[in-house]
Structure formats: structure tokens, C-alpha cells
Short mmCIF file of C-alpha atoms in Angstrom, two decimals:
data_model
loop_
_atom_site.label_atom_id
_atom_site.label_comp_id
_atom_site.label_asym_id
_atom_site.label_seq_id
_atom_site.Cartn_x
_atom_site.Cartn_y
_atom_site.Cartn_z
CA MET A 101 65.58 49.14 34.66
CA ASP A 102 65.34 51.28 32.02
CA SER A 103 64.15 54.03 34.09
CA TYR A 104 67.19 52.92 36.16
CA LEU A 105 69.45 53.24 33.45
CA ASN A 106 68.07 56.44 32.16
CA LYS A 107 69.08 58.51 35.07
CA TYR A 108 71.83 56.93 35.45
CA SER A 109 73.20 57.77 31.93
CA LEU A 110 71.83 61.39 32.47
CA LEU A 111 73.93 62.40 35.59
CA VAL A 112 76.80 61.33 33.88
CA PHE A 113 75.80 63.27 31.19
CA LEU A 114 75.24 66.37 33.67
CA LEU A 115 78.52 65.13 35.45
CA LEU A 116 80.69 65.60 32.30
CA VAL A 117 79.12 68.53 31.25
CA THR A 118 78.88 70.85 34.63
CA PRO A 119 80.91 73.83 33.46
CA LEU A 120 81.94 74.12 37.39
CA ALA A 121 83.73 71.02 37.17
CA LEU A 122 85.31 72.12 33.79
CA ALA A 123 86.47 75.41 35.39
CA GLN A 124 88.17 73.77 38.06
CA THR A 125 88.86 70.09 37.60
CA LYS A 126 87.59 67.34 34.79
CA VAL A 127 87.19 64.14 35.01
CA GLY A 128 89.75 61.17 33.89
CA PHE A 129 92.25 64.16 34.90
CA TYR A 130 94.71 61.27 35.56
CA SER A 131 93.91 58.81 32.09
CA LYS A 132 97.78 59.65 30.73
CA SER A 133 99.41 60.51 33.96
CA CYS A 134 98.37 57.67 36.30
CA SER A 135 95.39 55.14 34.78
CA LYS A 136 95.37 52.78 37.59
CA ALA A 137 94.65 55.85 40.37
CA GLU A 138 91.25 55.49 40.23
CA SER A 139 91.31 51.95 40.62
CA ILE A 140 93.61 51.84 42.85
CA VAL A 141 91.31 53.79 45.17
CA GLN A 142 88.22 52.41 44.32
CA ALA A 143 89.81 48.66 45.63
CA THR A 144 91.84 50.47 48.88
CA VAL A 145 88.10 51.61 50.11
CA LYS A 146 85.87 48.56 49.26
CA LYS A 147 88.77 46.23 50.93
CA HIS A 148 88.65 48.90 54.21
CA VAL A 149 84.41 49.03 53.97
CA LYS A 150 84.81 44.99 53.81
CA SER A 151 86.84 44.87 56.91
CA ASP A 152 84.71 47.57 58.54
CA SER A 153 81.76 49.74 57.32
CA THR A 154 82.27 52.66 59.21
CA VAL A 155 85.07 54.04 57.33
CA ALA A 156 81.77 54.81 54.84
CA PRO A 157 80.19 57.23 56.44
CA GLY A 158 83.69 58.63 57.89
CA LEU A 159 84.65 59.28 54.71
CA LEU A 160 81.68 61.02 53.70
CA ARG A 161 82.00 63.35 56.59
CA MET A 162 86.01 63.82 56.32
CA VAL A 163 85.24 65.42 52.73
CA PHE A 164 82.37 67.37 53.93
CA HIS A 165 84.98 68.60 57.07
CA ASP A 166 87.97 69.37 54.52
CA CYS A 167 86.03 71.33 51.70
CA PHE A 168 84.12 73.90 53.96
CA VAL A 169 87.84 74.68 55.50
CA HIS A 170 90.33 76.27 52.84
CA GLY A 171 88.17 74.59 50.30
CA CYS A 172 88.79 70.64 49.27
CA ASP A 173 92.26 70.61 49.44
CA ALA A 174 92.46 67.73 51.85
CA SER A 175 93.88 70.01 54.94
CA ILE A 176 92.13 67.79 57.08
CA LEU A 177 94.73 65.11 56.68
CA ILE A 178 97.30 67.47 57.99
CA ASN A 179 99.21 66.44 61.49
CA GLY A 180 99.93 69.11 63.83
CA SER A 181 99.12 70.24 67.29
CA ASN A 182 97.04 73.05 66.04
CA ALA A 183 95.57 71.49 62.62
CA GLU A 184 92.18 70.92 61.50
CA ARG A 185 91.96 67.77 62.37
CA THR A 186 92.54 68.69 66.40
CA ALA A 187 89.17 70.92 66.51
CA ARG A 188 86.94 69.98 68.13
CA PRO A 189 83.76 69.13 65.51
CA ASN A 190 86.86 66.81 63.59
CA LEU A 191 87.95 65.00 66.56
CA LEU A 192 85.93 62.03 66.38
CA LEU A 193 86.41 61.69 62.02
CA ARG A 194 87.62 58.48 61.12
CA GLY A 195 89.04 56.67 57.46
CA TYR A 196 92.61 58.86 57.73
CA GLU A 197 94.34 55.09 57.21
CA VAL A 198 92.02 54.81 54.32
CA ILE A 199 93.38 57.78 52.53
CA ASP A 200 96.75 56.70 53.55
CA ASP A 201 96.89 52.97 52.20
CA ALA A 202 95.48 54.26 48.35
CA LYS A 203 98.29 57.38 49.01
CA THR A 204 100.76 54.17 49.74
CA GLN A 205 99.65 52.44 46.71
CA LEU A 206 99.37 55.78 44.37
CA GLU A 207 103.21 56.55 45.23
CA ALA A 208 104.99 53.63 44.85
CA ALA A 209 102.84 53.38 40.96
CA CYS A 210 102.72 57.51 40.33
CA PRO A 211 105.29 59.07 42.42
CA GLY A 212 104.44 63.10 42.70
CA VAL A 213 100.74 62.53 40.68
CA VAL A 214 97.78 62.14 42.48
CA SER A 215 96.89 64.84 45.16
CA CYS A 216 95.54 63.38 48.96
CA ALA A 217 92.41 66.17 47.99
CA ASP A 218 91.86 64.11 44.71
CA ILE A 219 91.87 61.15 47.13
CA LEU A 220 89.59 62.50 49.35
CA ALA A 221 87.08 63.09 46.85
CA LEU A 222 87.49 59.82 44.74
CA ALA A 223 87.47 57.82 48.44
CA ALA A 224 83.93 59.23 49.56
CA ARG A 225 82.30 58.11 46.08
CA ASP A 226 83.90 54.93 46.41
CA ALA A 227 82.29 54.55 50.21
CA THR A 228 79.17 55.43 49.57
CA VAL A 229 79.43 52.95 46.32
CA GLU A 230 80.13 50.66 48.91
CA VAL A 231 76.55 50.41 51.31
CA GLY A 232 74.60 51.45 47.73
CA ALA A 233 74.55 54.81 46.60
CA LEU A 234 74.96 55.19 43.17
CA THR A 235 78.48 56.16 41.33
CA TYR A 236 79.03 58.79 40.00
CA LYS A 237 82.21 60.42 37.74
CA VAL A 238 84.20 62.61 40.12
CA PRO A 239 86.39 65.49 38.06
CA THR A 240 89.77 65.51 39.44
CA GLY A 241 93.07 67.85 39.46
CA ARG A 242 92.77 69.24 42.78
CA ARG A 243 96.30 70.37 44.49
CA ASP A 244 97.09 69.78 48.12
CA GLY A 245 96.84 72.76 50.28
CA ARG A 246 99.55 74.23 52.43
CA VAL A 247 97.41 75.59 55.58
CA SER A 248 95.45 73.73 57.95
CA LEU A 249 94.52 75.50 61.36
CA ALA A 250 91.99 73.88 64.22
CA SER A 251 90.63 77.73 64.59
CA ASP A 252 90.17 78.26 60.81
CA THR A 253 87.22 75.14 61.28
CA SER A 254 84.51 77.50 63.29
CA ASN A 255 82.09 78.04 59.55
CA LEU A 256 81.98 74.18 59.88
CA PRO A 257 78.18 72.94 60.13
CA SER A 258 77.49 72.34 63.68
CA PHE A 259 74.55 69.67 64.70
CA THR A 260 72.89 72.51 67.02
CA ASP A 261 72.35 74.99 63.86
CA SER A 262 69.43 76.41 62.71
CA VAL A 263 67.84 76.11 59.00
CA THR A 264 68.94 79.55 58.90
CA VAL A 265 72.51 79.30 60.02
CA GLN A 266 72.96 76.20 57.78
CA LYS A 267 71.80 77.59 55.06
CA LYS A 268 74.16 80.69 55.46
CA LYS A 269 77.13 78.89 55.93
CA PHE A 270 76.21 76.37 53.09
CA ALA A 271 75.12 79.52 50.72
CA ASP A 272 78.65 80.91 51.76
CA VAL A 273 80.30 78.25 49.69
CA GLY A 274 78.14 78.37 47.02
CA LEU A 275 75.86 75.26 48.24
CA SER A 276 72.35 76.39 47.65
CA ALA A 277 68.92 75.32 50.10
CA GLN A 278 68.58 71.39 47.85
CA ASP A 279 72.76 71.05 48.21
CA LEU A 280 71.82 71.35 51.71
CA VAL A 281 68.70 69.09 52.50
CA THR A 282 70.81 66.31 49.64
CA LEU A 283 73.67 66.49 51.48
CA VAL A 284 72.64 66.43 54.98
CA GLY A 285 70.58 62.96 53.49
CA GLY A 286 74.14 61.48 54.02
CA HIS A 287 73.01 61.10 57.71
CA THR A 288 71.30 57.50 55.88
CA ILE A 289 74.43 56.07 56.24
CA GLY A 290 76.55 56.15 60.16
CA THR A 291 76.20 56.63 63.58
CA VAL A 292 76.74 59.39 66.23
CA ALA A 293 78.18 59.43 69.57
CA CYS A 294 75.13 60.06 72.36
CA GLN A 295 77.41 63.25 73.63
CA PHE A 296 75.94 64.90 70.67
CA VAL A 297 72.44 63.82 71.31
CA SER A 298 71.65 63.53 74.90
CA TYR A 299 71.12 67.05 75.75
CA ARG A 300 68.51 66.68 73.51
CA LEU A 301 66.85 64.09 75.67
CA TYR A 302 67.09 65.49 79.46
CA ASN A 303 66.64 69.04 80.81
CA PHE A 304 66.19 70.70 77.01
CA LYS A 305 67.67 74.26 76.99
CA ASN A 306 67.40 74.61 80.73
CA THR A 307 63.67 72.75 80.99
CA SER A 308 62.96 69.61 83.05
CA GLY A 309 61.86 67.92 79.51
CA ALA A 310 63.08 66.82 76.10
CA ASP A 311 63.44 68.66 72.78
CA PRO A 312 59.65 69.00 71.99
CA THR A 313 60.54 68.39 68.43
CA ILE A 314 61.36 64.51 69.27
CA ASN A 315 58.51 62.16 69.08
CA SER A 316 57.21 61.38 71.84
CA LYS A 317 57.19 57.55 71.17
CA PHE A 318 60.47 57.53 69.68
CA LEU A 319 61.96 59.45 73.01
CA PRO A 320 61.89 56.18 75.44
CA THR A 321 63.81 54.40 72.71
CA LEU A 322 66.44 57.22 72.84
CA ARG A 323 66.68 57.76 76.22
CA SER A 324 67.09 54.10 76.46
CA LEU A 325 70.16 54.14 73.83
CA CYS A 326 72.08 56.94 75.81
CA PRO A 327 70.90 57.23 79.48
CA GLN A 328 71.45 60.01 81.06
CA ASN A 329 75.32 60.76 83.13
CA GLY A 330 75.79 57.38 80.01
CA ASP A 331 78.59 57.32 78.25
CA GLY A 332 78.69 59.88 75.56
CA ASN A 333 81.43 57.93 73.55
CA LYS A 334 78.84 55.47 72.73
CA ARG A 335 77.52 55.56 69.27
CA ILE A 336 73.71 54.85 67.87
CA PRO A 337 72.30 55.07 64.28
CA LEU A 338 71.80 58.60 63.12
CA ASP A 339 69.16 57.08 60.51
CA SER A 340 67.14 54.88 62.88
CA GLY A 341 66.16 51.71 61.26
CA SER A 342 68.56 51.81 58.64
CA GLY A 343 71.66 53.61 59.06
CA ASP A 344 73.81 50.38 57.21
CA ASN A 345 71.49 51.46 54.14
CA PHE A 346 71.61 54.80 51.54
CA ASP A 347 68.75 55.19 51.19
CA ARG A 348 65.52 58.11 51.67
CA SER A 349 64.27 56.44 55.38
CA PHE A 350 66.58 58.97 56.57
CA PHE A 351 63.91 61.52 55.61
CA LYS A 352 60.90 59.92 57.02
CA ASN A 353 62.57 59.75 59.69
CA VAL A 354 62.65 63.44 60.43
CA GLN A 355 59.08 63.50 58.98
CA ASN A 356 58.17 61.43 61.91
CA ASN A 357 60.08 63.83 64.45
CA ARG A 358 62.67 60.70 64.47
CA GLY A 359 65.75 62.80 63.67
CA ILE A 360 68.46 62.29 65.09
CA LEU A 361 70.38 65.60 65.60
CA GLU A 362 68.73 68.84 66.67
CA SER A 363 69.87 70.13 63.05
CA ASP A 364 68.76 67.26 60.88
CA GLN A 365 65.07 67.51 62.72
CA SER A 366 65.51 71.37 61.99
CA LEU A 367 64.90 69.98 58.56
CA TRP A 368 61.44 70.01 58.80
CA GLN A 369 60.87 73.30 60.78
CA ASP A 370 62.21 75.34 57.34
CA SER A 371 59.04 75.81 54.65
CA THR A 372 62.43 75.20 51.84
CA THR A 373 63.76 72.94 53.14
CA LYS A 374 60.70 70.71 53.98
CA ASN A 375 59.84 70.72 50.78
CA TYR A 376 63.00 69.65 49.55
CA ALA A 377 62.88 66.78 52.13
CA GLN A 378 59.18 66.24 51.43
CA ARG A 379 60.05 65.61 47.74
CA PHE A 380 62.80 62.73 48.19
CA ILE A 381 60.21 60.70 50.70
CA GLY A 382 57.90 61.10 47.59
CA ILE A 383 55.23 62.98 48.68
CA ARG A 384 51.52 63.11 46.67
CA GLY A 385 51.32 66.55 44.69
CA LEU A 386 55.29 67.48 45.11
CA ALA A 387 57.75 66.53 42.09
CA GLY A 388 59.81 63.85 43.54
CA LEU A 389 63.67 63.69 44.07
CA THR A 390 65.42 60.80 44.00
CA LEU A 391 68.29 60.96 46.83
CA ASN A 392 70.68 58.30 44.51
CA PHE A 393 70.44 60.91 41.71
CA GLU A 394 70.61 64.09 43.48
CA PHE A 395 73.40 63.44 45.88
CA GLY A 396 76.19 62.55 43.32
CA LYS A 397 75.53 65.59 41.94
CA ALA A 398 75.38 67.62 44.89
CA MET A 399 78.70 66.03 46.01
CA ILE A 400 80.22 67.21 42.80
CA LYS A 401 79.31 70.18 43.17
CA MET A 402 80.55 70.26 47.08
CA THR A 403 84.23 68.61 45.93
CA ASN A 404 84.93 71.79 43.67
CA VAL A 405 84.29 74.05 46.70
CA GLY A 406 87.21 76.75 46.64
CA VAL A 407 89.92 73.90 44.86
CA LYS A 408 93.08 74.45 44.38
CA THR A 409 94.31 73.64 40.57
CA GLY A 410 97.40 74.30 38.75
CA THR A 411 100.31 75.90 40.07
CA ASP A 412 98.65 76.40 43.53
CA GLY A 413 99.03 74.41 46.51
CA GLU A 414 101.40 71.31 45.65
CA ILE A 415 100.99 66.96 45.02
CA ARG A 416 101.47 65.71 48.78
CA LYS A 417 104.04 62.99 49.22
CA ILE A 418 102.77 61.89 52.61
CA CYS A 419 99.02 63.42 53.16
CA SER A 420 99.52 64.06 57.02
CA GLU A 421 102.52 66.07 56.18
CA ILE A 422 103.77 69.50 54.01
CA ASN A 423 105.98 68.86 51.51
#
């Protein structure tokens, strides 16, 4: 227990002194202008997750997809025929109703004060806490963007990306290889549609077999979950055997060639990312990493990518519409 508290105290300290956070956003930004902002978001997320547990990984994925396009400015929330949320990588995102619910309450309590970008960052934190992640302080003060184009989503990390491509995409927004492995570790919760997995199971890369990196003993299980020519919208856990818990089992599955996504399994094929994955597992002889502890730091770093502050951007009255 003492070790846990010490780690928690150290995490809080690190989050308060992180130069990146201080330079653009700050913890407690709404302490005077809307003192109940964070508690309103937290209560809203808690209510929705209790009603539908899939909301938690949905919100986590949503903030991830937002921050990789124009920075963390809630552009993913804007409606429109050619907006980001209409792009193929974003079609199955879920959790919009949670953000809208929180925004409605915040506009009633503090009109025109709390940005949708901050609501999304806070909601992603609160959602992961609801499923077992360690809490962390979210620096706030982001403003909302006015641009949302489906054509700008090409840089989003893809389920078919090699490690080299993944590292390049993360580096382009200022995130390291360790950040990559840590944030991909968020796949310890949530599900994925069979349409993003089936190609690995049958005639992989125009062969008669499956992706050779899949554990041969695990392959029949995957094929039973995602039958050939079956329902592509059927969803399966990203972390087999522990899809509802925020823990390190995701990395153990990757170690055992039981990664569900091709991009996830590829982490074990690169010496740098494999090393971080091994450290999260706790392999003897390597300096250990704690997913819960590192995840908060990586999330703070990611949610400060390209933020708009000061007079840049706007505070949307409705998260799905530009003012």
C-alpha cells in the first residue's frame, strides 16, 4: 500500500511540474471560472460507464483520434458531411453522447467557459479510472478548433501499420517509442470489429493461410470468433481474456503471439518496442514499468499535442457545431 501511495504521489508531482503542461495548459484552470467543471464531467462519465461499459474504451479511442488530427482541439466532435468523424477510421467511434451530456450540464452551470476539448480530455481520464486505471491530474485550458476535415485523418495510426510507421506517426506529434507502447497498452480494454481482424485469419497477404505471427493454438479461437465471410461488425475483445480490466495482460498476450490487431502484435517484432513491452510485463533482468503509472504520464503528454490556448480557437456552445 505504501508503495502504491508513493507512486501516486510521485505521479501527481510529475504532472504538476511537467514543462509541457505548464507551457500550454495547467491543472485547475477552471478552479475560479467553473469550480464544478471536473466533478460534472466525472459524474457524467461515471453514469454512462455504469450504464454501458463500452463507453470507457470508446472515449479513450476518441481522444486519441482527436489529438492526432490538428492537435487536441475536439475537431473529432464536429458534425458535417466531410468532417473528421465521417472518415473511415472514425466511423465506429463511440461516446459522443457522453461529451454532449457533460457539455449541456456545463453550459447550464458555466455558460461559454469550458471547452469541448477539455471535456474530452477529462472524460477519457475519468473513463479509464472507472475500469481500473490510476487517476491523474489533467491540465486544462484547451480551446476548441474550427476546422474538421475527413481528408486530414490520413496520419491516424492504422491497425495495419508496421512498427516503423507507428513510430514515425507518433514522433511526428512529439511522442516517443515508449509513449507509443504505453498508449497502445490502452488496448487492454475495449473491443474491435471482426472486419479489422479477419484478413489476418484467412488468405493473409494472398496466401492460403493465416498471419504467421498468430499463435497456432490461438488461431482456432479467433476463427471461431470471426468466421470467414461472417459478420464483419461483430466485436471481439482487444485483450483476450481480460478485455474489461485495465491491466498488463495485453502485453502478455502480445508476448504469446495473441495480439488481436496486426499493429499490436508488431510491437513484439521491433527491438525498441519489444523492450518496453517486456518491461511492462516485468521480465526478469529488465527495469520494470508499471502501466497504470506510465499511462497517466503518456496521456498528459498526448493530450497536450497541438493544443489551442489563449485567444486561439473558440469555446463551442455545442460540441458538434462550430460557433
